[in-house]
């Protein structure tokens, strides 16, 4: 069972995963593969049965392109940082595609 602090982190991570699914089209299976964990383990983390391991949190921060401290400290900041990063990445991809098309 998670402590209240761990549960708060879990809530933040749920929001991050929703954004990954929405913005990048990831599935839970894709996310679990990128994190190097099984789908059951991811479910255990998200439903509070288990607590996230540090290595998993580090990988998640890399996938989302945010600081680990952002995951651990503030949900509002995470959303702003993540959305900004996604927009920046999408713009770069569009520019690269435009170059290829011309």
XYZ file of N, CA and C in Angstrom:
306
model
N 0.844 -1.182 0.000
C 0.000 0.000 0.000
C 0.888 1.244 0.000
N 0.425 2.278 -0.680
C 1.204 3.500 -0.804
C 0.958 4.451 0.369
N 1.986 5.246 0.649
C 1.832 6.338 1.613
C 1.057 7.456 0.924
N 0.557 8.430 1.680
C -0.135 9.559 1.031
C 0.749 10.285 0.011
N 2.014 10.415 0.301
C 2.930 11.071 -0.631
C 3.082 10.268 -1.913
N 3.210 8.961 -1.762
C 3.335 8.094 -2.932
C 2.053 8.132 -3.766
N 0.926 8.171 -3.086
C -0.350 8.247 -3.784
C -0.454 9.547 -4.582
N 0.021 10.635 -4.022
C 0.011 11.923 -4.718
C 0.861 11.847 -5.987
N 2.020 11.213 -5.890
C 2.874 11.026 -7.064
C 2.145 10.166 -8.097
N 1.469 9.134 -7.630
C 0.718 8.265 -8.539
C -0.339 9.055 -9.293
N -1.033 9.943 -8.599
C -2.040 10.772 -9.260
C -1.408 11.635 -10.350
N -0.254 12.193 -10.056
C 0.450 13.007 -11.054
C 0.847 12.164 -12.258
N 1.319 10.960 -11.984
C 1.753 10.080 -13.066
C 0.564 9.659 -13.923
N -0.572 9.422 -13.303
C -1.774 9.100 -14.090
C -2.075 10.204 -15.094
N -1.932 11.457 -14.649
C -2.178 12.592 -15.544
C -1.148 12.623 -16.676
N 0.094 12.359 -16.356
C 1.135 12.311 -17.389
C 0.830 11.229 -18.417
N 0.411 10.066 -17.950
C 0.121 8.964 -18.858
C -1.080 9.283 -19.744
N -2.058 9.967 -19.189
C -3.202 10.394 -20.006
C -2.726 11.299 -21.136
N -1.807 12.199 -20.807
C -1.273 13.109 -21.821
C -0.467 12.352 -22.870
N 0.331 11.362 -22.438
C 1.094 10.558 -23.396
C 0.151 9.832 -24.348
N -0.919 9.293 -23.804
C -1.895 8.592 -24.643
C -2.562 9.550 -25.610
N -2.948 10.702 -25.107
C -3.665 11.686 -25.915
C -2.767 12.322 -26.973
N -1.606 12.783 -26.567
C -0.734 13.557 -27.457
C 0.106 12.698 -28.398
N 0.526 11.541 -27.911
C 1.425 10.723 -28.729
C 0.789 9.429 -29.198
N -0.437 9.175 -28.749
C -1.130 7.960 -29.175
C -0.597 6.694 -28.532
N 0.092 6.823 -27.423
C 0.616 5.649 -26.733
C -0.523 4.855 -26.087
N -0.327 3.564 -26.004
C -1.222 2.696 -25.245
C -0.537 2.357 -23.926
N -1.278 1.763 -23.004
C -0.645 1.335 -21.746
C 0.454 0.323 -22.035
N 0.236 -0.521 -23.019
C 1.254 -1.517 -23.368
C 2.523 -0.838 -23.873
N 2.368 0.161 -24.736
C 3.517 0.904 -25.254
C 4.275 1.572 -24.115
N 3.529 2.202 -23.224
C 4.149 2.889 -22.087
C 4.902 1.893 -21.218
N 4.280 0.762 -20.924
C 4.958 -0.226 -20.070
C 6.235 -0.735 -20.739
N 6.197 -0.919 -22.061
C 7.389 -1.361 -22.777
C 8.491 -0.313 -22.716
N 8.123 0.957 -22.907
C 9.116 2.028 -22.854
C 9.706 2.175 -21.453
N 8.900 1.861 -20.427
C 9.384 1.924 -19.050
C 10.172 0.679 -18.662
N 10.088 -0.371 -19.473
C 10.800 -1.611 -19.181
C 10.162 -2.416 -18.065
N 8.833 -2.289 -17.949
C 8.096 -3.039 -16.928
C 6.920 -3.745 -17.592
N 6.376 -4.714 -16.904
C 5.219 -5.418 -17.425
C 3.955 -4.598 -17.274
N 2.955 -4.951 -18.054
C 1.677 -4.260 -17.994
C 1.019 -4.429 -16.628
N 1.155 -5.609 -16.047
C 0.600 -5.855 -14.712
C 1.288 -4.985 -13.669
N 2.588 -4.830 -13.795
C 3.339 -3.975 -12.864
C 2.878 -2.534 -12.982
N 2.690 -2.056 -14.209
C 2.201 -0.695 -14.410
C 0.830 -0.530 -13.764
N -0.038 -1.498 -13.958
C -1.363 -1.447 -13.329
C -1.256 -1.425 -11.808
N -0.355 -2.226 -11.253
C -0.149 -2.239 -9.804
C 0.308 -0.870 -9.306
N 1.199 -0.234 -10.058
C 1.644 1.108 -9.686
C 0.481 2.094 -9.717
N -0.298 2.040 -10.777
C -1.359 3.020 -10.974
C -2.555 2.834 -10.044
N -2.781 1.602 -9.598
C -3.908 1.398 -8.679
C -3.485 1.437 -7.216
N -2.205 1.699 -6.968
C -1.731 1.887 -5.604
C -1.311 0.622 -4.883
N -1.329 -0.498 -5.571
C -0.899 -1.749 -4.956
C 0.597 -1.729 -4.680
N 1.335 -1.118 -5.586
C 2.789 -0.989 -5.457
C 3.184 0.467 -5.654
N 4.360 0.796 -5.190
C 4.888 2.145 -5.378
C 5.895 2.136 -6.519
N 5.923 3.229 -7.248
C 6.852 3.348 -8.364
C 8.284 3.248 -7.866
N 9.102 2.543 -8.610
C 10.528 2.464 -8.309
C 11.225 3.661 -8.943
N 12.327 4.044 -8.353
C 13.061 5.216 -8.821
C 13.457 5.082 -10.288
N 13.952 3.931 -10.684
C 14.357 3.724 -12.075
C 13.205 3.924 -13.043
N 12.029 3.485 -12.651
C 10.844 3.658 -13.486
C 10.474 5.129 -13.592
N 10.572 5.853 -12.484
C 10.275 7.287 -12.496
C 11.265 8.049 -13.368
N 12.515 7.648 -13.324
C 13.534 8.292 -14.158
C 13.225 8.062 -15.634
N 12.880 6.824 -15.998
C 12.527 6.534 -17.388
C 11.299 7.327 -17.815
N 10.319 7.441 -16.923
C 9.115 8.194 -17.235
C 9.444 9.663 -17.494
N 10.318 10.217 -16.673
C 10.701 11.621 -16.879
C 11.392 11.795 -18.231
N 12.171 10.812 -18.650
C 12.839 10.886 -19.950
C 11.834 10.792 -21.092
N 10.871 9.897 -20.964
C 9.846 9.736 -21.995
C 9.040 11.019 -22.149
N 8.709 11.632 -21.018
C 7.893 12.857 -21.028
C 8.716 14.114 -21.257
N 10.035 13.958 -21.222
C 10.956 15.088 -21.397
C 10.741 16.164 -20.334
N 10.641 15.716 -19.099
C 10.518 16.631 -17.959
C 11.495 16.197 -16.882
N 11.704 17.049 -15.919
C 12.592 16.742 -14.803
C 11.900 15.783 -13.835
N 12.667 14.909 -13.237
C 12.129 14.006 -12.226
C 11.504 14.793 -11.085
N 12.110 15.894 -10.722
C 11.571 16.716 -9.629
C 10.175 17.234 -9.958
N 9.891 17.458 -11.237
C 8.563 17.905 -11.624
C 7.516 16.830 -11.344
N 7.883 15.587 -11.540
C 6.955 14.490 -11.242
C 6.718 14.417 -9.743
N 7.772 14.605 -8.987
C 7.674 14.418 -7.541
C 7.104 15.623 -6.808
N 7.149 16.803 -7.411
C 6.789 18.004 -6.666
C 5.497 18.693 -7.065
N 5.148 18.780 -8.339
C 3.988 19.599 -8.650
C 3.259 19.242 -9.919
N 1.992 18.910 -9.784
C 1.190 18.501 -10.925
C 0.937 19.647 -11.888
N 0.648 20.847 -11.389
C 0.372 21.977 -12.263
C 1.551 22.308 -13.140
N 2.724 22.280 -12.550
C 3.943 22.568 -13.300
C 4.190 21.489 -14.351
N 3.894 20.262 -14.016
C 4.082 19.155 -14.955
C 3.256 19.384 -16.211
N 1.992 19.704 -16.022
C 1.109 19.879 -17.170
C 1.608 20.990 -18.076
N 2.005 22.106 -17.505
C 2.487 23.230 -18.306
C 3.772 22.868 -19.033
N 4.712 22.269 -18.309
C 5.993 21.890 -18.905
C 5.788 20.871 -20.005
N 4.972 19.869 -19.736
C 4.754 18.797 -20.703
C 4.072 19.327 -21.960
N 3.036 20.130 -21.782
C 2.321 20.671 -22.934
C 3.235 21.547 -23.770
N 4.072 22.337 -23.121
C 5.017 23.182 -23.834
C 6.007 22.332 -24.619
N 6.507 21.286 -24.001
C 7.460 20.393 -24.653
C 6.819 19.680 -25.836
N 5.585 19.240 -25.680
C 4.890 18.552 -26.769
C 4.700 19.488 -27.950
N 4.270 20.723 -27.670
C 4.083 21.696 -28.749
C 5.396 21.936 -29.486
N 6.482 22.077 -28.734
C 7.790 22.310 -29.324
C 8.209 21.125 -30.199
N 8.013 19.934 -29.700
C 8.360 18.724 -30.445
C 7.511 18.599 -31.702
N 6.212 18.867 -31.581
C 5.318 18.783 -32.734
C 5.715 19.795 -33.802
N 6.103 21.003 -33.390
C 6.525 22.026 -34.341
C 7.792 21.586 -35.073
N 8.739 21.011 -34.341
C 9.969 20.538 -34.959
C 9.673 19.433 -35.971
N 8.784 18.521 -35.612
C 8.429 17.427 -36.515
C 7.754 17.961 -37.775
N 6.875 18.958 -37.613
C 6.218 19.561 -38.769
C 7.226 20.257 -39.669
N 8.187 20.952 -39.075
C 9.220 21.626 -39.859
C 10.079 20.629 -40.618
N 10.440 19.527 -39.956
C 11.238 18.495 -40.616
C 10.462 17.866 -41.769
N 9.161 17.632 -41.541
C 8.332 17.040 -42.605
C 8.202 18.000 -43.770
N 8.068 19.289 -43.492
C 7.962 20.293 -44.543
C 9.240 20.320 -45.376
N 10.387 20.194 -44.729
C 11.672 20.174 -45.431
C 11.749 18.954 -46.357
N 11.290 17.800 -45.842
C 11.312 16.586 -46.645
C 10.384 16.690 -47.845
N 9.244 17.348 -47.652
C 8.252 17.464 -48.720
C 8.654 18.453 -49.809
N 9.555 19.388 -49.473
C 9.923 20.401 -50.468
C 11.124 20.030 -51.275
